[in-house]
PDB file of N, CA and C in Angstrom:
ATOM      1  N   UNK A   1     102.958 204.848 131.139  1.00 51.00           N
ATOM      2  CA  UNK A   1     101.526 203.823 131.278  1.00 51.00           C
ATOM      3  C   UNK A   1     100.362 204.877 131.898  1.00 51.00           C
ATOM      4  N   UNK A   2      98.962 205.333 130.993  1.00 51.00           N
ATOM      5  CA  UNK A   2      98.470 205.452 131.176  1.00 51.00           C
ATOM      6  C   UNK A   2      97.266 205.017 131.275  1.00 51.00           C
ATOM      7  N   UNK A   3      96.732 203.926 131.747  1.00 64.00           N
ATOM      8  CA  UNK A   3      95.123 202.432 132.292  1.00 64.00           C
ATOM      9  C   UNK A   3      94.067 203.064 131.841  1.00 64.00           C
ATOM     10  N   UNK A   4      93.406 204.662 132.479  1.00 67.00           N
ATOM     11  CA  UNK A   4      92.783 205.223 133.041  1.00 67.00           C
ATOM     12  C   UNK A   4      92.530 206.406 131.697  1.00 67.00           C
ATOM     13  N   UNK A   5      91.002 207.124 131.286  1.00 65.00           N
ATOM     14  CA  UNK A   5      91.233 208.656 131.008  1.00 65.00           C
ATOM     15  C   UNK A   5      91.660 209.321 131.567  1.00 65.00           C
ATOM     16  N   UNK A   6      91.943 210.775 131.034  1.00 69.00           N
ATOM     17  CA  UNK A   6      92.044 211.455 132.140  1.00 69.00           C
ATOM     18  C   UNK A   6      90.999 212.226 133.234  1.00 69.00           C
ATOM     19  N   UNK A   7      90.832 213.011 134.352  1.00 69.00           N
ATOM     20  CA  UNK A   7      89.308 212.908 134.186  1.00 69.00           C
ATOM     21  C   UNK A   7      89.266 214.541 132.944  1.00 69.00           C
ATOM     22  N   UNK A   8      87.944 214.629 133.001  1.00 70.00           N
ATOM     23  CA  UNK A   8      87.410 215.482 132.166  1.00 70.00           C
ATOM     24  C   UNK A   8      87.426 215.670 130.564  1.00 70.00           C
ATOM     25  N   UNK A   9      88.005 214.457 130.200  1.00 67.00           N
ATOM     26  CA  UNK A   9      88.346 213.834 128.642  1.00 67.00           C
ATOM     27  C   UNK A   9      87.266 212.855 128.585  1.00 67.00           C
ATOM     28  N   UNK A  10      86.585 212.990 127.475  1.00 70.00           N
ATOM     29  CA  UNK A  10      85.014 212.395 127.154  1.00 70.00           C
ATOM     30  C   UNK A  10      85.590 211.348 126.106  1.00 70.00           C
ATOM     31  N   UNK A  11      85.317 209.741 126.007  1.00 66.00           N
ATOM     32  CA  UNK A  11      85.649 208.686 126.166  1.00 66.00           C
ATOM     33  C   UNK A  11      83.808 208.573 124.640  1.00 66.00           C
ATOM     34  N   UNK A  12      84.566 207.914 123.760  1.00 68.00           N
ATOM     35  CA  UNK A  12      83.332 207.641 122.760  1.00 68.00           C
ATOM     36  C   UNK A  12      83.994 205.864 122.183  1.00 68.00           C
ATOM     37  N   UNK A  13      82.914 205.480 121.807  1.00 66.00           N
ATOM     38  CA  UNK A  13      83.266 204.130 121.049  1.00 66.00           C
ATOM     39  C   UNK A  13      84.061 204.067 119.461  1.00 66.00           C
ATOM     40  N   UNK A  14      85.325 203.000 119.169  1.00 66.00           N
ATOM     41  CA  UNK A  14      85.859 203.141 117.875  1.00 66.00           C
ATOM     42  C   UNK A  14      85.451 203.126 117.210  1.00 66.00           C
ATOM     43  N   UNK A  15      85.674 203.213 116.248  1.00 65.00           N
ATOM     44  CA  UNK A  15      84.917 202.599 114.933  1.00 65.00           C
ATOM     45  C   UNK A  15      85.461 201.458 114.930  1.00 65.00           C
ATOM     46  N   UNK A  16      86.563 200.335 115.102  1.00 64.00           N
ATOM     47  CA  UNK A  16      87.210 199.139 115.423  1.00 64.00           C
ATOM     48  C   UNK A  16      85.665 198.473 116.103  1.00 64.00           C
ATOM     49  N   UNK A  17      85.038 199.053 117.320  1.00 63.00           N
ATOM     50  CA  UNK A  17      84.793 198.160 117.898  1.00 63.00           C
ATOM     51  C   UNK A  17      83.227 198.060 117.354  1.00 63.00           C
ATOM     52  N   UNK A  18      82.954 199.714 117.403  1.00 62.00           N
ATOM     53  CA  UNK A  18      81.425 199.157 115.834  1.00 62.00           C
ATOM     54  C   UNK A  18      81.385 198.384 114.938  1.00 62.00           C
ATOM     55  N   UNK A  19      82.422 197.764 114.247  1.00 61.00           N
ATOM     56  CA  UNK A  19      82.864 197.277 113.592  1.00 61.00           C
ATOM     57  C   UNK A  19      83.217 196.019 113.102  1.00 61.00           C
ATOM     58  N   UNK A  20      83.393 195.512 115.531  1.00 61.00           N
ATOM     59  CA  UNK A  20      83.361 194.011 116.257  1.00 61.00           C
ATOM     60  C   UNK A  20      82.481 193.303 116.058  1.00 61.00           C
ATOM     61  N   UNK A  21      81.260 194.426 116.158  1.00 61.00           N
ATOM     62  CA  UNK A  21      79.841 193.742 116.585  1.00 61.00           C
ATOM     63  C   UNK A  21      79.483 193.591 115.956  1.00 61.00           C
ATOM     64  N   UNK A  22      79.281 194.450 114.726  1.00 60.00           N
ATOM     65  CA  UNK A  22      78.343 194.397 113.616  1.00 60.00           C
ATOM     66  C   UNK A  22      78.403 192.919 112.512  1.00 60.00           C
ATOM     67  N   UNK A  23      77.100 192.302 112.315  1.00 59.00           N
ATOM     68  CA  UNK A  23      76.311 191.506 112.158  1.00 59.00           C
ATOM     69  C   UNK A  23      76.806 191.096 110.135  1.00 59.00           C
ATOM     70  N   UNK A  24      77.899 189.698 110.541  1.00 56.00           N
ATOM     71  CA  UNK A  24      78.181 189.266 108.972  1.00 56.00           C
ATOM     72  C   UNK A  24      79.219 188.579 109.462  1.00 56.00           C
ATOM     73  N   UNK A  25      78.928 187.691 108.199  1.00 54.00           N
ATOM     74  CA  UNK A  25      81.200 187.446 107.933  1.00 54.00           C
ATOM     75  C   UNK A  25      82.496 187.453 108.777  1.00 54.00           C
ATOM     76  N   UNK A  26      82.741 186.843 109.798  1.00 53.00           N
ATOM     77  CA  UNK A  26      84.139 186.563 110.288  1.00 53.00           C
ATOM     78  C   UNK A  26      84.709 186.248 109.938  1.00 53.00           C
ATOM     79  N   UNK A  27      86.423 186.040 110.100  1.00 53.00           N
ATOM     80  CA  UNK A  27      87.429 185.888 109.454  1.00 53.00           C
ATOM     81  C   UNK A  27      86.490 184.044 109.414  1.00 53.00           C
ATOM     82  N   UNK A  28      86.484 184.102 110.137  1.00 53.00           N
ATOM     83  CA  UNK A  28      86.502 182.387 110.183  1.00 53.00           C
ATOM     84  C   UNK A  28      85.473 181.749 109.792  1.00 53.00           C
ATOM     85  N   UNK A  29      84.293 182.362 108.996  1.00 53.00           N
ATOM     86  CA  UNK A  29      82.744 182.388 108.906  1.00 53.00           C
ATOM     87  C   UNK A  29      83.015 182.704 107.043  1.00 53.00           C
ATOM     88  N   UNK A  30      84.371 184.024 106.686  1.00 58.00           N
ATOM     89  CA  UNK A  30      84.566 183.470 105.423  1.00 58.00           C
ATOM     90  C   UNK A  30      84.798 183.203 104.249  1.00 58.00           C
ATOM     91  N   UNK A  31      85.754 181.954 105.301  1.00 58.00           N
ATOM     92  CA  UNK A  31      87.312 181.482 104.694  1.00 58.00           C
ATOM     93  C   UNK A  31      86.157 180.774 103.795  1.00 58.00           C
ATOM     94  N   UNK A  32      86.853 180.933 102.579  1.00 65.00           N
ATOM     95  CA  UNK A  32      86.588 179.890 101.136  1.00 65.00           C
ATOM     96  C   UNK A  32      87.113 178.270 101.977  1.00 65.00           C
ATOM     97  N   UNK A  33      85.758 177.168 101.803  1.00 67.00           N
ATOM     98  CA  UNK A  33      85.853 175.931 102.346  1.00 67.00           C
ATOM     99  C   UNK A  33      85.281 175.251 101.215  1.00 67.00           C
ATOM    100  N   UNK A  34      85.294 175.876 100.107  1.00 72.00           N
ATOM    101  CA  UNK A  34      85.326 175.529  98.221  1.00 72.00           C
ATOM    102  C   UNK A  34      86.237 174.631  98.441  1.00 72.00           C
ATOM    103  N   UNK A  35      87.204 175.116  98.578  1.00 68.00           N
ATOM    104  CA  UNK A  35      89.327 174.284  97.866  1.00 68.00           C
ATOM    105  C   UNK A  35      88.697 172.642  98.646  1.00 68.00           C
ATOM    106  N   UNK A  36      88.607 172.418 100.315  1.00 70.00           N
ATOM    107  CA  UNK A  36      88.239 171.693 101.192  1.00 70.00           C
ATOM    108  C   UNK A  36      87.436 170.477 100.314  1.00 70.00           C
ATOM    109  N   UNK A  37      86.059 171.037 100.590  1.00 76.00           N
ATOM    110  CA  UNK A  37      85.349 170.016  99.832  1.00 76.00           C
ATOM    111  C   UNK A  37      85.953 169.653  98.317  1.00 76.00           C
ATOM    112  N   UNK A  38      86.584 170.365  97.121  1.00 80.00           N
ATOM    113  CA  UNK A  38      86.591 169.823  96.556  1.00 80.00           C
ATOM    114  C   UNK A  38      87.575 168.682  96.656  1.00 80.00           C
ATOM    115  N   UNK A  39      88.770 169.291  98.155  1.00 79.00           N
ATOM    116  CA  UNK A  39      89.415 167.833  97.728  1.00 79.00           C
ATOM    117  C   UNK A  39      89.077 166.703  98.723  1.00 79.00           C
ATOM    118  N   UNK A  40      87.916 166.985  99.298  1.00 83.00           N
ATOM    119  CA  UNK A  40      87.453 165.519  99.682  1.00 83.00           C
ATOM    120  C   UNK A  40      86.437 164.838  99.050  1.00 83.00           C
ATOM    121  N   UNK A  41      85.688 165.593  98.383  1.00 84.00           N
ATOM    122  CA  UNK A  41      85.555 164.897  96.784  1.00 84.00           C
ATOM    123  C   UNK A  41      86.021 164.654  96.158  1.00 84.00           C
ATOM    124  N   UNK A  42      87.212 165.102  95.868  1.00 84.00           N
ATOM    125  CA  UNK A  42      88.706 164.070  95.513  1.00 84.00           C
ATOM    126  C   UNK A  42      88.935 162.539  95.232  1.00 84.00           C
ATOM    127  N   UNK A  43      89.127 162.843  96.790  1.00 86.00           N
ATOM    128  CA  UNK A  43      89.837 161.901  97.607  1.00 86.00           C
ATOM    129  C   UNK A  43      88.552 161.014  97.356  1.00 86.00           C
ATOM    130  N   UNK A  44      88.012 161.098  98.118  1.00 87.00           N
ATOM    131  CA  UNK A  44      86.061 160.140  98.126  1.00 87.00           C
ATOM    132  C   UNK A  44      86.303 159.122  97.041  1.00 87.00           C
ATOM    133  N   UNK A  45      86.117 160.293  95.544  1.00 88.00           N
ATOM    134  CA  UNK A  45      86.631 160.275  94.489  1.00 88.00           C
ATOM    135  C   UNK A  45      87.363 158.413  94.129  1.00 88.00           C
ATOM    136  N   UNK A  46      88.543 159.264  94.450  1.00 87.00           N
ATOM    137  CA  UNK A  46      89.746 158.445  94.308  1.00 87.00           C
ATOM    138  C   UNK A  46      89.600 157.003  94.718  1.00 87.00           C
ATOM    139  N   UNK A  47      89.100 156.953  95.949  1.00 87.00           N
ATOM    140  CA  UNK A  47      88.802 155.993  96.938  1.00 87.00           C
ATOM    141  C   UNK A  47      88.149 154.812  96.669  1.00 87.00           C
ATOM    142  N   UNK A  48      87.032 155.327  95.873  1.00 88.00           N
ATOM    143  CA  UNK A  48      85.642 154.869  95.262  1.00 88.00           C
ATOM    144  C   UNK A  48      86.556 154.786  93.897  1.00 88.00           C
ATOM    145  N   UNK A  49      87.433 154.696  93.342  1.00 88.00           N
ATOM    146  CA  UNK A  49      87.819 154.205  92.281  1.00 88.00           C
ATOM    147  C   UNK A  49      89.208 152.852  92.440  1.00 88.00           C
ATOM    148  N   UNK A  50      90.192 153.519  93.407  1.00 88.00           N
ATOM    149  CA  UNK A  50      91.023 152.531  93.713  1.00 88.00           C
ATOM    150  C   UNK A  50      89.510 151.218  94.276  1.00 88.00           C
ATOM    151  N   UNK A  51      88.757 151.172  95.200  1.00 87.00           N
ATOM    152  CA  UNK A  51      88.024 150.126  95.495  1.00 87.00           C
ATOM    153  C   UNK A  51      87.618 149.505  94.210  1.00 87.00           C
ATOM    154  N   UNK A  52      87.319 150.061  93.412  1.00 87.00           N
ATOM    155  CA  UNK A  52      86.269 149.792  92.136  1.00 87.00           C
ATOM    156  C   UNK A  52      87.438 148.666  91.237  1.00 87.00           C
ATOM    157  N   UNK A  53      88.801 148.978  91.304  1.00 86.00           N
ATOM    158  CA  UNK A  53      89.915 149.019  90.560  1.00 86.00           C
ATOM    159  C   UNK A  53      90.428 147.239  91.358  1.00 86.00           C
ATOM    160  N   UNK A  54      90.104 147.042  92.392  1.00 86.00           N
ATOM    161  CA  UNK A  54      91.174 146.340  93.131  1.00 86.00           C
ATOM    162  C   UNK A  54      89.457 144.944  93.020  1.00 86.00           C
ATOM    163  N   UNK A  55      88.219 145.692  93.112  1.00 87.00           N
ATOM    164  CA  UNK A  55      87.274 144.625  92.935  1.00 87.00           C
ATOM    165  C   UNK A  55      87.431 143.890  91.704  1.00 87.00           C
ATOM    166  N   UNK A  56      87.621 144.901  90.511  1.00 86.00           N
ATOM    167  CA  UNK A  56      87.838 143.900  89.807  1.00 86.00           C
ATOM    168  C   UNK A  56      88.986 143.623  89.458  1.00 86.00           C
ATOM    169  N   UNK A  57      90.229 143.721  89.960  1.00 85.00           N
ATOM    170  CA  UNK A  57      91.146 142.546  89.938  1.00 85.00           C
ATOM    171  C   UNK A  57      90.544 141.264  90.692  1.00 85.00           C
ATOM    172  N   UNK A  58      89.986 141.053  91.751  1.00 84.00           N
ATOM    173  CA  UNK A  58      90.287 139.988  92.545  1.00 84.00           C
ATOM    174  C   UNK A  58      89.604 139.767  91.272  1.00 84.00           C
ATOM    175  N   UNK A  59      88.093 140.068  90.624  1.00 85.00           N
ATOM    176  CA  UNK A  59      87.341 139.356  90.114  1.00 85.00           C
ATOM    177  C   UNK A  59      87.852 138.758  88.774  1.00 85.00           C
ATOM    178  N   UNK A  60      88.829 139.551  88.225  1.00 85.00           N
ATOM    179  CA  UNK A  60      90.281 138.989  87.079  1.00 85.00           C
ATOM    180  C   UNK A  60      90.657 137.964  87.688  1.00 85.00           C
ATOM    181  N   UNK A  61      91.364 138.074  88.443  1.00 85.00           N
ATOM    182  CA  UNK A  61      92.218 137.342  89.264  1.00 85.00           C
ATOM    183  C   UNK A  61      91.184 135.709  89.989  1.00 85.00           C
ATOM    184  N   UNK A  62      90.403 136.334  90.500  1.00 85.00           N
ATOM    185  CA  UNK A  62      89.270 134.797  90.421  1.00 85.00           C
ATOM    186  C   UNK A  62      89.052 133.596  89.115  1.00 85.00           C
ATOM    187  N   UNK A  63      88.416 135.010  87.938  1.00 86.00           N
ATOM    188  CA  UNK A  63      88.494 134.020  87.054  1.00 86.00           C
ATOM    189  C   UNK A  63      89.755 133.705  86.152  1.00 86.00           C
ATOM    190  N   UNK A  64      91.011 134.075  86.819  1.00 87.00           N
ATOM    191  CA  UNK A  64      91.779 133.303  86.473  1.00 87.00           C
ATOM    192  C   UNK A  64      91.921 132.016  87.029  1.00 87.00           C
ATOM    193  N   UNK A  65      92.111 132.082  88.570  1.00 86.00           N
ATOM    194  CA  UNK A  65      91.736 131.330  89.245  1.00 86.00           C
ATOM    195  C   UNK A  65      91.062 129.697  88.776  1.00 86.00           C
ATOM    196  N   UNK A  66      89.980 129.998  88.589  1.00 87.00           N
ATOM    197  CA  UNK A  66      88.708 129.223  88.299  1.00 87.00           C
ATOM    198  C   UNK A  66      89.295 128.134  86.908  1.00 87.00           C
ATOM    199  N   UNK A  67      89.581 129.398  85.437  1.00 89.00           N
ATOM    200  CA  UNK A  67      90.307 129.004  84.556  1.00 89.00           C
ATOM    201  C   UNK A  67      91.206 128.325  84.541  1.00 89.00           C
ATOM    202  N   UNK A  68      92.307 128.160  85.701  1.00 89.00           N
ATOM    203  CA  UNK A  68      93.681 127.876  86.178  1.00 89.00           C
ATOM    204  C   UNK A  68      92.913 126.298  86.340  1.00 89.00           C
ATOM    205  N   UNK A  69      92.245 126.464  87.221  1.00 89.00           N
ATOM    206  CA  UNK A  69      91.932 124.515  87.627  1.00 89.00           C
ATOM    207  C   UNK A  69      90.715 124.153  87.261  1.00 89.00           C
ATOM    208  N   UNK A  70      90.491 125.031  85.418  1.00 92.00           N
ATOM    209  CA  UNK A  70      89.660 123.617  85.350  1.00 92.00           C
ATOM    210  C   UNK A  70      90.480 123.429  84.385  1.00 92.00           C
ATOM    211  N   UNK A  71      91.752 123.811  84.156  1.00 91.00           N
ATOM    212  CA  UNK A  71      93.311 123.236  82.987  1.00 91.00           C
ATOM    213  C   UNK A  71      93.590 122.217  83.213  1.00 91.00           C
ATOM    214  N   UNK A  72      93.507 122.619  84.619  1.00 91.00           N
ATOM    215  CA  UNK A  72      94.594 121.314  85.710  1.00 91.00           C
ATOM    216  C   UNK A  72      93.673 120.114  85.989  1.00 91.00           C
ATOM    217  N   UNK A  73      91.709 120.010  86.374  1.00 91.00           N
ATOM    218  CA  UNK A  73      91.190 119.349  86.404  1.00 91.00           C
ATOM    219  C   UNK A  73      91.347 118.643  85.272  1.00 91.00           C
ATOM    220  N   UNK A  74      90.991 119.203  83.456  1.00 92.00           N
ATOM    221  CA  UNK A  74      91.394 118.422  82.088  1.00 92.00           C
ATOM    222  C   UNK A  74      93.010 117.826  82.723  1.00 92.00           C
ATOM    223  N   UNK A  75      94.112 118.653  82.800  1.00 93.00           N
ATOM    224  CA  UNK A  75      95.096 116.993  82.527  1.00 93.00           C
ATOM    225  C   UNK A  75      94.614 116.121  83.272  1.00 93.00           C
ATOM    226  N   UNK A  76      94.434 116.373  85.187  1.00 92.00           N
ATOM    227  CA  UNK A  76      94.501 115.657  85.641  1.00 92.00           C
ATOM    228  C   UNK A  76      93.298 114.469  84.924  1.00 92.00           C
ATOM    229  N   UNK A  77      92.584 114.138  84.472  1.00 91.00           N
ATOM    230  CA  UNK A  77      91.914 113.600  83.452  1.00 91.00           C
ATOM    231  C   UNK A  77      92.195 112.851  82.186  1.00 91.00           C
ATOM    232  N   UNK A  78      93.457 113.755  81.813  1.00 92.00           N
ATOM    233  CA  UNK A  78      93.348 113.112  80.665  1.00 92.00           C
ATOM    234  C   UNK A  78      95.119 111.871  81.143  1.00 92.00           C
ATOM    235  N   UNK A  79      95.970 112.507  82.759  1.00 92.00           N
ATOM    236  CA  UNK A  79      96.966 112.068  82.830  1.00 92.00           C
ATOM    237  C   UNK A  79      96.638 110.321  84.210  1.00 92.00           C
ATOM    238  N   UNK A  80      95.351 110.737  84.466  1.00 93.00           N
ATOM    239  CA  UNK A  80      94.501 109.230  84.841  1.00 93.00           C
ATOM    240  C   UNK A  80      93.554 108.318  83.620  1.00 93.00           C
ATOM    241  N   UNK A  81      93.797 109.051  82.373  1.00 93.00           N
ATOM    242  CA  UNK A  81      93.273 108.045  81.253  1.00 93.00           C
ATOM    243  C   UNK A  81      94.287 108.151  80.685  1.00 93.00           C
ATOM    244  N   UNK A  82      96.054 108.552  80.395  1.00 93.00           N
ATOM    245  CA  UNK A  82      97.024 107.442  80.127  1.00 93.00           C
ATOM    246  C   UNK A  82      97.651 106.876  81.481  1.00 93.00           C
ATOM    247  N   UNK A  83      97.034 106.646  82.594  1.00 93.00           N
ATOM    248  CA  UNK A  83      98.063 105.948  83.532  1.00 93.00           C
ATOM    249  C   UNK A  83      97.200 104.839  83.234  1.00 93.00           C
ATOM    250  N   UNK A  84      96.078 104.559  83.075  1.00 93.00           N
ATOM    251  CA  UNK A  84      95.467 103.516  82.851  1.00 93.00           C
ATOM    252  C   UNK A  84      95.309 103.150  81.379  1.00 93.00           C
ATOM    253  N   UNK A  85      95.918 103.499  80.323  1.00 94.00           N
ATOM    254  CA  UNK A  85      95.823 102.725  78.643  1.00 94.00           C
ATOM    255  C   UNK A  85      97.443 102.742  79.614  1.00 94.00           C
ATOM    256  N   UNK A  86      98.336 102.513  79.598  1.00 93.00           N
ATOM    257  CA  UNK A  86      99.644 102.501  80.850  1.00 93.00           C
ATOM    258  C   UNK A  86      99.316 101.287  81.130  1.00 93.00           C
ATOM    259  N   UNK A  87      98.270 100.879  82.502  1.00 93.00           N
ATOM    260  CA  UNK A  87      98.531 100.009  83.217  1.00 93.00           C
ATOM    261  C   UNK A  87      98.163  98.506  82.338  1.00 93.00           C
ATOM    262  N   UNK A  88      97.039  98.606  81.682  1.00 94.00           N
ATOM    263  CA  UNK A  88      96.390  98.221  80.580  1.00 94.00           C
ATOM    264  C   UNK A  88      97.459  97.488  79.673  1.00 94.00           C
ATOM    265  N   UNK A  89      98.413  98.175  78.722  1.00 93.00           N
ATOM    266  CA  UNK A  89      99.262  98.069  77.939  1.00 93.00           C
ATOM    267  C   UNK A  89     100.351  96.758  79.150  1.00 93.00           C
ATOM    268  N   UNK A  90     100.556  97.320  80.232  1.00 94.00           N
ATOM    269  CA  UNK A  90     101.718  96.609  80.827  1.00 94.00           C
ATOM    270  C   UNK A  90     101.127  95.634  81.049  1.00 94.00           C
ATOM    271  N   UNK A  91      99.794  95.190  81.316  1.00 93.00           N
ATOM    272  CA  UNK A  91      98.756  93.632  81.674  1.00 93.00           C
ATOM    273  C   UNK A  91      99.183  92.940  80.382  1.00 93.00           C
ATOM    274  N   UNK A  92      98.304  93.951  79.571  1.00 95.00           N
ATOM    275  CA  UNK A  92      98.913  92.721  77.831  1.00 95.00           C
ATOM    276  C   UNK A  92     100.499  92.440  77.816  1.00 95.00           C
ATOM    277  N   UNK A  93     101.711  93.236  78.597  1.00 94.00           N
ATOM    278  CA  UNK A  93     102.772  92.968  77.500  1.00 94.00           C
ATOM    279  C   UNK A  93     103.140  92.164  78.247  1.00 94.00           C
ATOM    280  N   UNK A  94     102.720  92.245  80.264  1.00 94.00           N
ATOM    281  CA  UNK A  94     103.766  90.494  81.182  1.00 94.00           C
ATOM    282  C   UNK A  94     102.531  89.834  80.648  1.00 94.00           C
ATOM    283  N   UNK A  95     101.567  89.313  80.117  1.00 94.00           N
ATOM    284  CA  UNK A  95     100.628  88.649  79.953  1.00 94.00           C
ATOM    285  C   UNK A  95     101.141  87.552  78.292  1.00 94.00           C
ATOM    286  N   UNK A  96     101.273  88.883  77.799  1.00 94.00           N
ATOM    287  CA  UNK A  96     102.110  88.185  76.337  1.00 94.00           C
ATOM    288  C   UNK A  96     103.797  87.372  76.344  1.00 94.00           C
ATOM    289  N   UNK A  97     104.251  88.403  77.724  1.00 94.00           N
ATOM    290  CA  UNK A  97     105.534  87.496  78.027  1.00 94.00           C
ATOM    291  C   UNK A  97     105.733  86.367  78.421  1.00 94.00           C
ATOM    292  N   UNK A  98     104.413  86.078  79.389  1.00 91.00           N
ATOM    293  CA  UNK A  98     104.097  84.945  80.204  1.00 91.00           C
ATOM    294  C   UNK A  98     103.952  83.783  78.976  1.00 91.00           C
ATOM    295  N   UNK A  99     103.183  84.059  77.983  1.00 92.00           N
ATOM    296  CA  UNK A  99     103.068  82.674  77.142  1.00 92.00           C
ATOM    297  C   UNK A  99     104.054  83.181  76.236  1.00 92.00           C
ATOM    298  N   UNK A 100     105.229  83.853  76.029  1.00 92.00           N
ATOM    299  CA  UNK A 100     106.485  83.443  75.476  1.00 92.00           C
ATOM    300  C   UNK A 100     107.906  82.271  76.435  1.00 92.00           C
ATOM    301  N   UNK A 101     106.724  82.371  77.777  1.00 90.00           N
ATOM    302  CA  UNK A 101     108.086  81.790  78.995  1.00 90.00           C
ATOM    303  C   UNK A 101     107.390  80.997  78.864  1.00 90.00           C
ATOM    304  N   UNK A 102     105.906  80.328  78.581  1.00 79.00           N
ATOM    305  CA  UNK A 102     105.404  78.926  78.421  1.00 79.00           C
ATOM    306  C   UNK A 102     105.071  78.205  77.242  1.00 79.00           C
TER     307      UNK A 102
END
């Protein structure tokens, strides 16, 4: 292998060296990143839609829970009123039994 030109040989610059030094896009700069940007945008949009859907589910769930609580409150009031009526009926029945026993 020869590492240096022989004496008397004229050495010039190769066209590859000239092209390498020319200003302009290199391989790294000429890569089209629009696909990556598009995918980032899609991921961001998907994440935003997922978060919105999750918020809607939470809102709906909270509304469902509130509605269930209201139903349970009404049922509790109805059961309390029924319990009061049963206690009053029991007291009347016991009073009637006492009058019959007397």
